[in-house]
C-alpha cells in the first residue's frame, strides 16, 4: 500500500512539473497534407538542441510558479531560417526565464521547409549563401508558419479562462526567423488576435509577410548585436524607424557584441544584458504585476 502511494505521489509530482505539449490542429495541418517526412532532433539536452523537418506543429506550455503568476502570457518562436528550430537556446530557456518573471509561456514549434540530406547544418549554410534564393524557397513555408502562429494565439485565447490568462496581456517574441514569424503574425492576424506586445530579436525583415497594421498601440522591444554575423542590424533599425513613424511605443537595443543567435546562452558579451533590459521594459509596461 505504501509503495502504491509512493508511485501515485511521484506520478502526480512529475505531472505537476511536466510541460504540456499541445497540437495546433486535430489532424494533419492544413496546407501540408502531403508532408510525410520524419521530424528529427539533434543535440537534445545540450543547451543548443534543434529540430528540423517539422510537419506537425505544436506549442509547449510552461506555467509560471503559482505564487508569482501575473496572468501574462508570451508565445515564443525560436529561429533557424525556417529550416531548423533552436528549441533550447531560443525556446525552452526563454520560456523558463519568462516563468521566473511570473509570465506563462508557450514555445511554438512551427512548420519548416524540408531538409533533404543527413547534415542539416551543412545544407542550411549552403542555402544561406544566397538569401534571395532562400527567401523564394521559404515563401510557402513562411505562410504556413504564420498560420501556425495565428492558430497558436487563437488557442491561447480559447483556453484563457481555464488557465487563468489575462487576455489583455498575450504577447509574442521571436528570434531571427522566429522574429520574422512574430512580425508576420502581427501583420496577418485579425485585430482581436494580434499580440498585445511584441519582441523581435535579430530580425530578418525581407521575409516578413502581412499588411494588417494593428489598430491599438502595440509596444515593441527590438534587440540585435552590432557584430551580427548575418548583417541583420539594418533590419532592426528599419523596423524601429517604421514603428516610431506610426507613433508606436518602441525600444531598440543594439548591443556592442553577441553575434547572431545569442538567445539565452551566456556568452560574456554585451548581449548577455538583454534579459535584464527586457525585464525592465516589461515592468514599465506593467506586465509583471
CSV table of C-alpha atoms in Angstrom, one decimal:
chain,number,residue,atom,x,y,z
A,1,UNK,CA,0.0,0.0,0.0
A,2,UNK,CA,2.8,2.4,0.9
A,3,UNK,CA,4.6,1.5,-2.3
A,4,UNK,CA,1.4,2.2,-4.3
A,5,UNK,CA,1.0,5.6,-2.6
A,6,UNK,CA,4.6,6.4,-3.3
A,7,UNK,CA,4.2,5.8,-7.1
A,8,UNK,CA,1.0,7.7,-7.2
A,9,UNK,CA,2.6,10.7,-5.4
A,10,UNK,CA,5.6,10.5,-7.7
A,11,UNK,CA,3.4,10.5,-10.8
A,12,UNK,CA,1.5,13.5,-9.5
A,13,UNK,CA,4.7,15.4,-8.8
A,14,UNK,CA,6.1,14.7,-12.2
A,15,UNK,CA,2.8,15.6,-13.9
A,16,UNK,CA,2.7,18.8,-12.0
A,17,UNK,CA,6.1,19.9,-13.3
A,18,UNK,CA,5.8,18.4,-16.8
A,19,UNK,CA,5.3,20.7,-19.7
A,20,UNK,CA,2.1,20.3,-21.7
A,21,UNK,CA,2.5,19.7,-25.5
A,22,UNK,CA,-0.5,20.9,-27.4
A,23,UNK,CA,-1.0,20.0,-31.1
A,24,UNK,CA,-2.2,23.0,-33.1
A,25,UNK,CA,-4.5,21.0,-35.3
A,26,UNK,CA,-6.7,18.0,-34.6
A,27,UNK,CA,-5.3,16.1,-37.5
A,28,UNK,CA,-3.0,16.9,-40.4
A,29,UNK,CA,-2.1,20.6,-40.6
A,30,UNK,CA,-3.9,22.3,-43.5
A,31,UNK,CA,-1.7,23.1,-46.4
A,32,UNK,CA,0.9,20.4,-45.8
A,33,UNK,CA,-1.2,17.3,-46.1
A,34,UNK,CA,1.4,15.6,-48.3
A,35,UNK,CA,4.3,16.2,-46.0
A,36,UNK,CA,5.3,12.7,-44.9
A,37,UNK,CA,8.9,13.2,-43.9
A,38,UNK,CA,10.1,12.5,-40.4
A,39,UNK,CA,10.8,15.2,-37.8
A,40,UNK,CA,14.2,14.8,-36.2
A,41,UNK,CA,16.1,16.3,-33.2
A,42,UNK,CA,19.8,17.0,-32.9
A,43,UNK,CA,21.7,17.6,-29.7
A,44,UNK,CA,18.9,17.1,-27.2
A,45,UNK,CA,19.5,18.5,-23.8
A,46,UNK,CA,22.8,20.0,-24.8
A,47,UNK,CA,21.6,23.6,-24.4
A,48,UNK,CA,21.8,24.0,-28.2
A,49,UNK,CA,19.3,21.4,-29.4
A,50,UNK,CA,17.5,21.9,-32.7
A,51,UNK,CA,14.7,20.2,-34.6
A,52,UNK,CA,14.1,20.0,-38.3
A,53,UNK,CA,11.5,18.7,-40.8
A,54,UNK,CA,8.6,19.7,-38.6
A,55,UNK,CA,5.3,18.7,-40.2
A,56,UNK,CA,3.1,18.6,-37.1
A,57,UNK,CA,3.1,22.0,-35.4
A,58,UNK,CA,2.7,22.2,-31.6
A,59,UNK,CA,3.1,24.6,-28.7
A,60,UNK,CA,4.6,23.6,-25.4
A,61,UNK,CA,3.2,25.2,-22.3
A,62,UNK,CA,5.4,26.4,-19.5
A,63,UNK,CA,3.4,27.6,-16.5
A,64,UNK,CA,5.0,30.1,-14.1
A,65,UNK,CA,5.1,29.3,-10.3
A,66,UNK,CA,1.7,29.9,-8.8
A,67,UNK,CA,3.0,32.4,-6.2
A,68,UNK,CA,4.3,34.8,-8.8
A,69,UNK,CA,2.0,34.3,-11.8
A,70,UNK,CA,0.8,37.6,-13.3
A,71,UNK,CA,-1.7,36.2,-15.8
A,72,UNK,CA,0.5,37.4,-18.6
A,73,UNK,CA,1.4,35.0,-21.5
A,74,UNK,CA,4.1,35.0,-24.1
A,75,UNK,CA,4.2,33.0,-27.3
A,76,UNK,CA,7.9,32.2,-28.1
A,77,UNK,CA,9.1,31.5,-31.6
A,78,UNK,CA,12.6,30.0,-32.0
A,79,UNK,CA,14.6,30.7,-35.1
A,80,UNK,CA,16.6,28.8,-37.7
A,81,UNK,CA,16.0,30.2,-41.2
A,82,UNK,CA,12.6,28.3,-41.5
A,83,UNK,CA,14.6,25.1,-41.8
A,84,UNK,CA,15.5,24.3,-38.2
A,85,UNK,CA,14.3,25.4,-34.8
A,86,UNK,CA,16.7,26.4,-32.0
A,87,UNK,CA,14.4,24.8,-29.5
A,88,UNK,CA,16.5,25.2,-26.3
A,89,UNK,CA,18.6,28.4,-26.7
A,90,UNK,CA,15.7,30.3,-28.3
A,91,UNK,CA,12.8,28.3,-26.9
A,92,UNK,CA,12.9,26.3,-23.7
A,93,UNK,CA,15.4,28.5,-21.9
A,94,UNK,CA,13.5,31.7,-22.9
A,95,UNK,CA,10.2,30.2,-21.5
A,96,UNK,CA,12.0,29.3,-18.2
A,97,UNK,CA,13.3,32.8,-18.0
A,98,UNK,CA,9.8,34.2,-18.5
A,99,UNK,CA,8.5,31.9,-15.8
A,100,UNK,CA,10.8,33.5,-13.3
A,101,UNK,CA,9.1,36.8,-14.1
A,102,UNK,CA,5.7,35.3,-13.4
A,103,UNK,CA,4.8,35.0,-17.1
A,104,UNK,CA,3.4,31.8,-18.6
A,105,UNK,CA,5.0,30.9,-21.9
A,106,UNK,CA,4.2,28.7,-24.9
A,107,UNK,CA,7.1,27.6,-27.2
A,108,UNK,CA,5.9,27.4,-30.8
A,109,UNK,CA,7.1,24.5,-33.0
A,110,UNK,CA,6.0,25.7,-36.4
A,111,UNK,CA,6.2,24.0,-39.8
A,112,UNK,CA,9.6,24.2,-41.6
A,113,UNK,CA,11.0,23.8,-45.1
A,114,UNK,CA,12.3,20.3,-45.7
A,115,UNK,CA,15.9,19.3,-45.1
A,116,UNK,CA,16.7,16.6,-47.6
A,117,UNK,CA,20.2,15.5,-46.6
A,118,UNK,CA,21.7,13.9,-43.5
A,119,UNK,CA,23.6,17.0,-42.4
A,120,UNK,CA,21.0,19.7,-41.7
A,121,UNK,CA,23.5,22.4,-40.7
A,122,UNK,CA,25.7,21.9,-43.8
A,123,UNK,CA,22.6,22.0,-46.0
A,124,UNK,CA,21.3,25.2,-44.3
A,125,UNK,CA,24.6,27.0,-44.5
A,126,UNK,CA,24.7,26.2,-48.2
A,127,UNK,CA,21.2,27.7,-48.7
A,128,UNK,CA,22.1,30.8,-46.7
A,129,UNK,CA,24.8,31.7,-49.2
A,130,UNK,CA,22.1,33.2,-51.3
A,131,UNK,CA,19.3,34.9,-49.3
A,132,UNK,CA,17.2,35.7,-52.3
A,133,UNK,CA,17.1,32.1,-53.3
A,134,UNK,CA,16.4,31.1,-49.7
A,135,UNK,CA,13.6,33.6,-49.4
A,136,UNK,CA,12.0,32.2,-52.6
A,137,UNK,CA,12.3,28.7,-51.3
A,138,UNK,CA,10.9,29.7,-47.9
A,139,UNK,CA,7.9,31.8,-49.1
A,140,UNK,CA,5.3,29.0,-48.9
A,141,UNK,CA,6.7,27.9,-45.5
A,142,UNK,CA,6.5,31.4,-44.0
A,143,UNK,CA,2.9,31.4,-45.0
A,144,UNK,CA,2.2,28.1,-43.3
A,145,UNK,CA,4.3,29.0,-40.2
A,146,UNK,CA,2.3,32.3,-40.0
A,147,UNK,CA,-0.9,30.2,-40.0
A,148,UNK,CA,0.6,28.2,-37.1
A,149,UNK,CA,1.4,31.3,-35.1
A,150,UNK,CA,-2.1,32.7,-35.6
A,151,UNK,CA,-3.6,29.4,-34.7
A,152,UNK,CA,-1.5,29.2,-31.5
A,153,UNK,CA,-2.7,32.7,-30.4
A,154,UNK,CA,-6.3,31.7,-31.1
A,155,UNK,CA,-5.9,28.6,-29.0
A,156,UNK,CA,-4.3,30.6,-26.1
A,157,UNK,CA,-7.3,32.9,-26.2
A,158,UNK,CA,-9.7,29.9,-26.2
A,159,UNK,CA,-8.1,28.4,-23.1
A,160,UNK,CA,-7.5,31.7,-21.3
A,161,UNK,CA,-10.4,31.3,-18.8
A,162,UNK,CA,-9.4,27.8,-17.8
A,163,UNK,CA,-5.7,28.6,-17.5
A,164,UNK,CA,-6.2,32.0,-15.7
A,165,UNK,CA,-4.7,34.1,-18.5
A,166,UNK,CA,-5.2,37.9,-18.8
A,167,UNK,CA,-6.3,38.2,-22.4
A,168,UNK,CA,-5.0,41.8,-22.5
A,169,UNK,CA,-1.5,40.5,-21.8
A,170,UNK,CA,-0.9,38.0,-24.5
A,171,UNK,CA,2.4,38.8,-26.3
A,172,UNK,CA,4.8,37.2,-28.8
A,173,UNK,CA,8.5,37.2,-29.2
A,174,UNK,CA,10.8,35.5,-31.6
A,175,UNK,CA,14.4,35.1,-32.7
A,176,UNK,CA,15.8,35.5,-36.2
A,177,UNK,CA,13.3,33.6,-38.4
A,178,UNK,CA,11.1,33.5,-35.3
A,179,UNK,CA,11.3,37.3,-35.3
A,180,UNK,CA,10.2,37.2,-38.9
A,181,UNK,CA,7.4,35.0,-37.9
A,182,UNK,CA,6.4,37.2,-35.0
A,183,UNK,CA,6.1,40.2,-37.3
A,184,UNK,CA,4.3,38.2,-39.9
A,185,UNK,CA,1.7,37.0,-37.3
A,186,UNK,CA,1.3,40.6,-36.0
A,187,UNK,CA,0.6,41.9,-39.6
A,188,UNK,CA,-1.5,39.0,-40.7
A,189,UNK,CA,-3.8,38.2,-37.7
A,190,UNK,CA,-7.2,39.7,-37.3
A,191,UNK,CA,-7.3,42.6,-34.8
A,192,UNK,CA,-8.7,40.6,-31.9
A,193,UNK,CA,-5.8,38.0,-32.1
A,194,UNK,CA,-2.9,40.4,-32.5
A,195,UNK,CA,-0.3,40.2,-29.8
A,196,UNK,CA,-0.5,43.0,-27.2
A,197,UNK,CA,3.3,43.4,-27.2
A,198,UNK,CA,6.0,42.0,-29.4
A,199,UNK,CA,9.7,41.5,-29.2
A,200,UNK,CA,11.7,40.6,-32.4
A,201,UNK,CA,15.3,39.6,-31.7
A,202,UNK,CA,17.8,39.9,-34.6
A,203,UNK,CA,15.0,40.2,-37.1
A,204,UNK,CA,15.3,39.2,-40.8
A,205,UNK,CA,12.8,41.7,-42.3
A,206,UNK,CA,12.7,41.0,-46.0
A,207,UNK,CA,10.7,37.7,-45.5
A,208,UNK,CA,8.0,39.3,-43.3
A,209,UNK,CA,4.5,38.9,-44.8
A,210,UNK,CA,1.2,40.7,-44.0
A,211,UNK,CA,-0.1,44.2,-44.2
A,212,UNK,CA,-2.9,44.4,-41.5
A,213,UNK,CA,-1.4,47.0,-39.1
A,214,UNK,CA,-2.6,46.9,-35.5
A,215,UNK,CA,-5.3,49.4,-34.6
A,216,UNK,CA,-4.1,49.6,-31.0
A,217,UNK,CA,-0.8,50.7,-29.6
A,218,UNK,CA,1.5,47.7,-29.7
A,219,UNK,CA,4.7,48.2,-27.7
A,220,UNK,CA,7.8,46.7,-29.3
A,221,UNK,CA,11.2,45.6,-27.8
A,222,UNK,CA,13.8,45.2,-30.5
A,223,UNK,CA,17.3,43.7,-29.9
A,224,UNK,CA,20.3,42.8,-32.1
A,225,UNK,CA,24.1,42.8,-31.8
A,226,UNK,CA,26.3,45.2,-33.7
A,227,UNK,CA,28.5,42.3,-34.8
A,228,UNK,CA,25.7,40.2,-36.1
A,229,UNK,CA,27.4,37.8,-38.5
A,230,UNK,CA,24.4,37.8,-40.9
A,231,UNK,CA,24.4,41.6,-41.1
A,232,UNK,CA,20.8,41.9,-39.8
A,233,UNK,CA,21.3,45.1,-37.9
A,234,UNK,CA,19.8,47.3,-40.6
A,235,UNK,CA,16.6,45.2,-40.4
A,236,UNK,CA,16.1,46.1,-36.8
A,237,UNK,CA,16.9,49.7,-37.4
A,238,UNK,CA,14.4,49.9,-40.3
A,239,UNK,CA,11.7,48.3,-38.1
A,240,UNK,CA,12.4,50.7,-35.3
A,241,UNK,CA,12.1,53.7,-37.7
A,242,UNK,CA,8.9,52.3,-39.2
A,243,UNK,CA,7.3,51.7,-35.8
A,244,UNK,CA,8.1,55.2,-34.4
A,245,UNK,CA,6.9,56.8,-37.6
A,246,UNK,CA,3.5,55.3,-36.8
A,247,UNK,CA,3.7,56.7,-33.2
A,248,UNK,CA,4.0,53.2,-31.8
A,249,UNK,CA,5.9,52.8,-28.5
A,250,UNK,CA,9.3,51.2,-29.4
A,251,UNK,CA,12.6,50.4,-27.7
A,252,UNK,CA,15.7,49.4,-29.7
A,253,UNK,CA,18.8,47.8,-28.1
A,254,UNK,CA,21.9,47.3,-30.3
A,255,UNK,CA,24.4,45.5,-28.2
A,256,UNK,CA,28.1,46.0,-29.0
A,257,UNK,CA,28.7,42.3,-29.4
A,258,UNK,CA,26.9,39.0,-29.2
A,259,UNK,CA,26.9,38.0,-32.9
A,260,UNK,CA,23.8,36.3,-34.4
A,261,UNK,CA,21.7,33.8,-32.4
A,262,UNK,CA,22.8,34.8,-28.9
A,263,UNK,CA,19.5,33.8,-27.4
A,264,UNK,CA,19.6,32.8,-23.8
A,265,UNK,CA,23.1,31.3,-23.8
A,266,UNK,CA,25.5,33.5,-21.7
A,267,UNK,CA,28.4,34.4,-24.0
A,268,UNK,CA,30.3,37.0,-21.9
A,269,UNK,CA,29.2,39.7,-24.4
A,270,UNK,CA,27.1,42.8,-24.2
A,271,UNK,CA,24.1,40.8,-25.4
A,272,UNK,CA,24.0,39.0,-22.1
A,273,UNK,CA,22.3,42.1,-20.8
A,274,UNK,CA,19.1,41.6,-22.8
A,275,UNK,CA,17.1,39.6,-20.2
A,276,UNK,CA,17.7,42.4,-17.6
A,277,UNK,CA,16.7,45.1,-20.2
A,278,UNK,CA,13.7,43.1,-21.3
A,279,UNK,CA,12.6,42.6,-17.7
A,280,UNK,CA,12.8,46.4,-17.1
A,281,UNK,CA,10.8,47.0,-20.2
A,282,UNK,CA,8.1,44.5,-19.2
A,283,UNK,CA,7.9,46.2,-15.8
A,284,UNK,CA,7.4,49.6,-17.4
A,285,UNK,CA,4.6,48.0,-19.4
A,286,UNK,CA,3.1,46.7,-16.1
A,287,UNK,CA,3.4,43.1,-17.3
A,288,UNK,CA,5.0,42.0,-14.1
A,289,UNK,CA,2.1,43.0,-11.8
